[in-house]
Coordinates of N, CA and C in Angstrom, one line a residue:
M12 N -12.9 -16.7 39.9 CA -13.1 -17.0 38.6 C -14.2 -17.5 38.2
H13 N -14.5 -17.0 36.5 CA -15.9 -17.1 36.5 C -16.1 -18.6 35.4
Q14 N -16.9 -19.2 35.5 CA -16.7 -20.6 34.6 C -17.9 -20.1 33.3
G15 N -17.8 -21.1 32.6 CA -18.8 -20.9 31.8 C -18.1 -20.9 30.9
W16 N -18.8 -20.3 29.6 CA -17.6 -19.8 28.2 C -19.0 -19.1 27.6
I17 N -18.0 -18.1 26.6 CA -19.0 -17.2 25.7 C -18.8 -17.8 24.2
K18 N -19.8 -17.2 23.2 CA -19.4 -17.2 22.3 C -19.2 -16.1 20.9
L19 N -18.0 -16.4 20.9 CA -17.6 -15.2 20.1 C -17.6 -15.6 18.3
Y20 N -17.7 -14.5 17.8 CA -18.0 -14.9 16.2 C -17.0 -14.9 15.5
R21 N -16.6 -15.2 14.2 CA -15.4 -14.8 13.6 C -15.9 -13.7 13.3
D22 N -16.8 -13.0 12.6 CA -16.5 -11.9 12.1 C -16.5 -10.4 13.0
I23 N -16.1 -10.8 14.1 CA -16.0 -9.4 15.6 C -14.3 -8.8 14.7
E24 N -14.0 -9.7 13.4 CA -12.7 -8.8 13.1 C -13.0 -8.0 12.2
D25 N -14.4 -8.2 11.7 CA -14.9 -6.8 10.9 C -15.7 -5.2 11.4
W26 N -15.7 -5.9 13.2 CA -16.1 -4.5 14.3 C -15.7 -3.3 13.9
R27 N -15.5 -2.3 14.0 CA -14.9 -1.1 13.7 C -13.7 -0.8 14.8
Y28 N -14.1 -1.1 15.7 CA -13.1 -0.9 16.6 C -12.0 -2.3 16.7
F29 N -12.2 -3.4 16.3 CA -11.4 -4.4 16.2 C -9.6 -4.3 16.5
S30 N -9.4 -3.0 15.6 CA -7.8 -3.0 15.9 C -7.4 -1.7 16.8
D31 N -8.6 -1.4 17.8 CA -8.1 -0.9 18.8 C -8.0 -1.3 19.9
A32 N -6.8 -1.9 20.3 CA -6.7 -2.6 21.1 C -7.5 -2.1 22.7
K33 N -7.5 -1.2 23.1 CA -7.6 -1.0 24.0 C -9.5 -1.1 24.6
T34 N -9.9 -0.5 23.5 CA -11.5 -0.5 23.4 C -11.9 -2.2 22.6
L35 N -11.3 -3.0 22.7 CA -11.0 -4.0 22.3 C -11.5 -5.3 23.6
Q36 N -10.4 -4.3 24.3 CA -10.1 -5.1 25.6 C -10.9 -5.2 26.6
L37 N -11.3 -3.4 26.3 CA -12.0 -3.7 27.3 C -13.7 -3.8 27.4
F38 N -13.9 -3.8 25.6 CA -15.4 -4.6 25.5 C -15.2 -6.6 25.4
L39 N -14.4 -6.4 25.2 CA -14.0 -8.3 25.8 C -14.5 -8.7 27.1
Y40 N -13.3 -7.2 28.1 CA -13.8 -7.7 29.7 C -15.3 -7.8 30.2
L41 N -15.7 -6.7 29.2 CA -17.5 -6.5 30.1 C -18.2 -7.6 29.6
I42 N -17.7 -8.2 28.3 CA -18.7 -9.5 28.0 C -18.5 -10.8 29.1
L43 N -17.2 -11.1 28.4 CA -16.3 -12.1 30.1 C -17.4 -12.1 31.9
H44 N -17.6 -10.7 31.9 CA -17.9 -10.4 33.1 C -19.5 -10.3 33.5
A45 N -20.4 -9.6 32.2 CA -21.6 -9.6 32.3 C -22.2 -10.7 32.7
N46 N -23.4 -10.6 33.4 CA -24.6 -11.6 34.8 C -25.1 -12.2 33.2
T47 N -25.1 -13.6 34.5 CA -25.2 -14.3 32.7 C -27.1 -15.0 33.4
E48 N -27.2 -14.7 34.6 CA -29.1 -14.7 34.7 C -29.2 -13.0 36.1
D49 N -30.4 -12.8 36.3 CA -30.4 -12.0 36.8 C -30.7 -11.5 38.0
C50 N -30.3 -11.2 38.5 CA -29.6 -11.5 40.4 C -29.5 -9.3 40.6
Y51 N -29.5 -9.2 42.2 CA -29.8 -7.5 42.5 C -28.5 -7.5 42.4
F52 N -27.4 -6.1 43.0 CA -26.4 -6.2 43.7 C -26.8 -4.7 44.1
H53 N -26.5 -4.6 45.7 CA -26.2 -3.6 46.2 C -28.1 -3.2 46.0
S54 N -29.4 -3.8 46.5 CA -30.9 -4.0 46.0 C -30.9 -3.0 44.2
E55 N -30.5 -3.3 43.9 CA -30.2 -3.0 42.5 C -30.4 -3.5 41.5
L56 N -31.4 -4.3 40.4 CA -31.5 -5.1 39.8 C -30.7 -5.3 38.8
C57 N -30.0 -5.8 38.4 CA -28.6 -6.5 37.3 C -29.1 -7.5 36.3
R58 N -29.6 -7.4 34.8 CA -30.0 -8.2 34.5 C -29.4 -8.7 34.0
R59 N -29.4 -9.9 33.5 CA -28.9 -10.8 32.1 C -28.3 -9.6 31.3
G60 N -26.7 -10.1 30.7 CA -25.8 -9.2 29.9 C -26.1 -7.3 30.2
E61 N -25.5 -7.5 31.4 CA -25.6 -6.2 32.6 C -24.4 -6.6 33.4
L62 N -23.7 -5.6 33.7 CA -22.6 -5.5 34.9 C -23.1 -4.1 35.6
I63 N -22.3 -4.2 36.7 CA -22.4 -3.1 37.6 C -20.8 -3.0 37.5
T64 N -20.2 -1.7 37.1 CA -18.9 -1.6 37.8 C -18.5 -0.2 38.3
S65 N -17.5 0.2 38.9 CA -17.3 1.6 38.8 C -15.8 1.5 37.2
I66 N -15.6 3.3 37.1 CA -14.0 3.4 35.6 C -13.1 2.9 36.8
S67 N -13.4 3.2 37.7 CA -11.7 3.6 38.4 C -11.3 1.5 38.8
H68 N -12.4 0.9 39.5 CA -12.4 -0.5 39.0 C -11.9 -1.7 37.7
L69 N -12.4 -0.6 36.4 CA -12.1 -1.0 35.7 C -10.5 -1.1 35.2
S70 N -10.1 0.6 35.1 CA -8.4 1.4 35.0 C -7.7 0.2 35.8
D71 N -8.2 0.1 37.3 CA -7.5 -0.4 37.8 C -7.3 -2.9 37.4
V72 N -7.8 -3.1 36.8 CA -8.4 -3.9 36.3 C -8.0 -4.0 34.9
L73 N -7.9 -3.6 34.5 CA -7.6 -3.7 33.3 C -6.4 -2.3 33.0
N74 N -5.7 -1.5 33.8 CA -4.4 -1.3 33.6 C -4.5 -0.2 32.6
L75 N -6.3 0.6 32.4 CA -5.8 1.7 31.9 C -6.6 2.6 32.4
S76 N -6.1 4.1 31.9 CA -5.8 5.2 32.7 C -7.4 5.3 32.7
T77 N -8.6 6.5 33.8 CA -9.4 5.8 33.7 C -10.0 6.9 32.5
Q78 N -9.0 7.8 32.2 CA -9.6 9.0 31.0 C -9.9 8.1 29.5
N79 N -9.1 7.0 29.3 CA -9.1 6.2 28.7 C -10.1 5.6 28.6
I80 N -10.7 4.6 30.0 CA -12.2 4.1 30.2 C -12.9 5.2 29.4
R81 N -13.0 6.3 30.2 CA -14.3 6.9 29.2 C -14.3 7.5 28.0
T82 N -13.4 7.6 27.6 CA -12.9 7.7 25.9 C -14.4 6.6 25.3
I83 N -13.3 5.0 25.9 CA -14.2 4.5 25.3 C -15.0 4.1 25.2
F84 N -16.0 4.4 26.3 CA -17.5 4.5 26.9 C -18.1 5.5 26.1
R85 N -17.6 6.7 25.9 CA -17.9 7.2 24.6 C -17.6 6.5 24.0
K86 N -17.4 6.2 23.0 CA -17.0 6.0 21.6 C -18.1 4.2 21.4
L87 N -18.4 3.8 22.4 CA -19.3 2.8 22.6 C -20.8 2.6 23.2
N88 N -21.5 3.9 23.5 CA -22.3 4.3 24.4 C -23.2 4.2 23.0
G89 N -24.5 3.5 23.2 CA -25.8 3.5 22.3 C -25.2 2.2 21.6
K90 N -24.5 2.4 20.9 CA -25.1 1.3 19.7 C -24.0 -0.5 20.7
E91 N -23.1 -0.2 21.2 CA -22.5 -1.7 21.7 C -22.9 -1.4 23.0
L92 N -22.9 -0.5 23.8 CA -23.7 -0.1 25.4 C -24.7 0.6 25.3
T93 N -25.2 0.5 26.7 CA -26.2 1.3 27.6 C -25.1 1.3 28.8
I94 N -24.4 3.1 29.1 CA -24.7 3.2 30.0 C -25.1 4.4 31.0
K95 N -25.1 3.5 32.5 CA -25.8 4.7 33.2 C -24.6 5.1 34.9
A96 N -24.2 5.9 34.3 CA -23.4 6.2 35.9 C -23.9 7.2 36.3
T97 N -23.6 6.8 37.7 CA -23.7 7.6 38.9 C -23.0 7.7 39.8
N98 N -23.2 8.4 41.0 CA -21.7 9.1 42.0 C -21.6 7.6 42.7
R99 N -21.9 6.5 42.7 CA -21.6 4.9 43.3 C -20.9 4.8 42.4
N100 N -21.6 4.2 41.3 CA -20.9 3.2 40.2 C -21.5 3.1 38.6
T101 N -21.3 2.0 37.6 CA -21.5 2.4 36.2 C -22.3 1.1 36.1
H102 N -23.3 1.5 35.9 CA -24.3 0.3 35.3 C -24.1 0.3 33.4
I103 N -23.8 -1.1 33.0 CA -23.9 -1.2 32.1 C -23.8 -2.4 31.2
T104 N -24.9 -2.5 29.9 CA -25.7 -3.3 29.2 C -24.8 -3.4 27.7
I105 N -25.2 -4.2 27.8 CA -24.1 -5.0 26.4 C -25.5 -5.1 25.3
C106 N -24.9 -4.3 24.0 CA -26.6 -5.0 23.6 C -26.7 -5.7 22.4
N107 N -27.1 -6.0 22.0 CA -27.6 -6.7 20.9 C -27.2 -6.5 19.3
R108 N -26.4 -6.8 18.1 CA -25.9 -6.4 17.4 C -27.2 -7.4 16.8
S109 N -27.7 -8.2 16.5 CA -29.1 -9.0 16.0 C -29.1 -10.4 17.5
E110 N -31.3 -10.5 16.7 CA -31.5 -11.2 18.2 C -30.4 -13.0 18.2
E111 N -29.6 -13.4 17.5 CA -29.4 -14.8 17.0 C -28.5 -14.5 18.2
R112 N -27.5 -13.0 18.4 CA -26.5 -13.2 19.5 C -26.9 -12.4 20.6
R113 N -27.7 -13.3 21.0 CA -28.6 -12.5 22.4 C -27.5 -12.7 23.3
V114 N -27.0 -11.2 24.0 CA -26.0 -11.6 25.1 C -27.1 -10.2 26.3
G115 N -27.5 -9.3 26.0 CA -28.3 -8.4 27.1 C -29.4 -8.0 26.3
K116 N -29.3 -6.5 26.2 CA -31.0 -6.2 25.2 C -30.6 -5.2 24.2
E117 N -31.8 -5.4 24.0 CA -31.7 -4.5 22.3 C -31.0 -2.5 23.1
C118 N -30.3 -1.9 22.0 CA -30.1 -0.8 22.4 C -31.2 0.0 21.4

């Protein structure tokens, strides 16, 4: 189990995907599981605000179909997330909306 806390601003209710339960669930899961400091995962650097996972793992944990995960990734890619998929895993970077909310890095 992870320890610590995250800062969640009330204006998340103004986010365009707030009413989309599956998208909100996946996005919050990614925020909760993103690295809090730089580390290596199977010799791949994973910085603060990033995580390495797989679509099948996310599907199992969140009880969403793999197609749901891919569709949500397409919606969030570029603005909220940067996603680099390989044949082994998916490297996700959580992007910042503003500098004072720094989680990962600017997209």
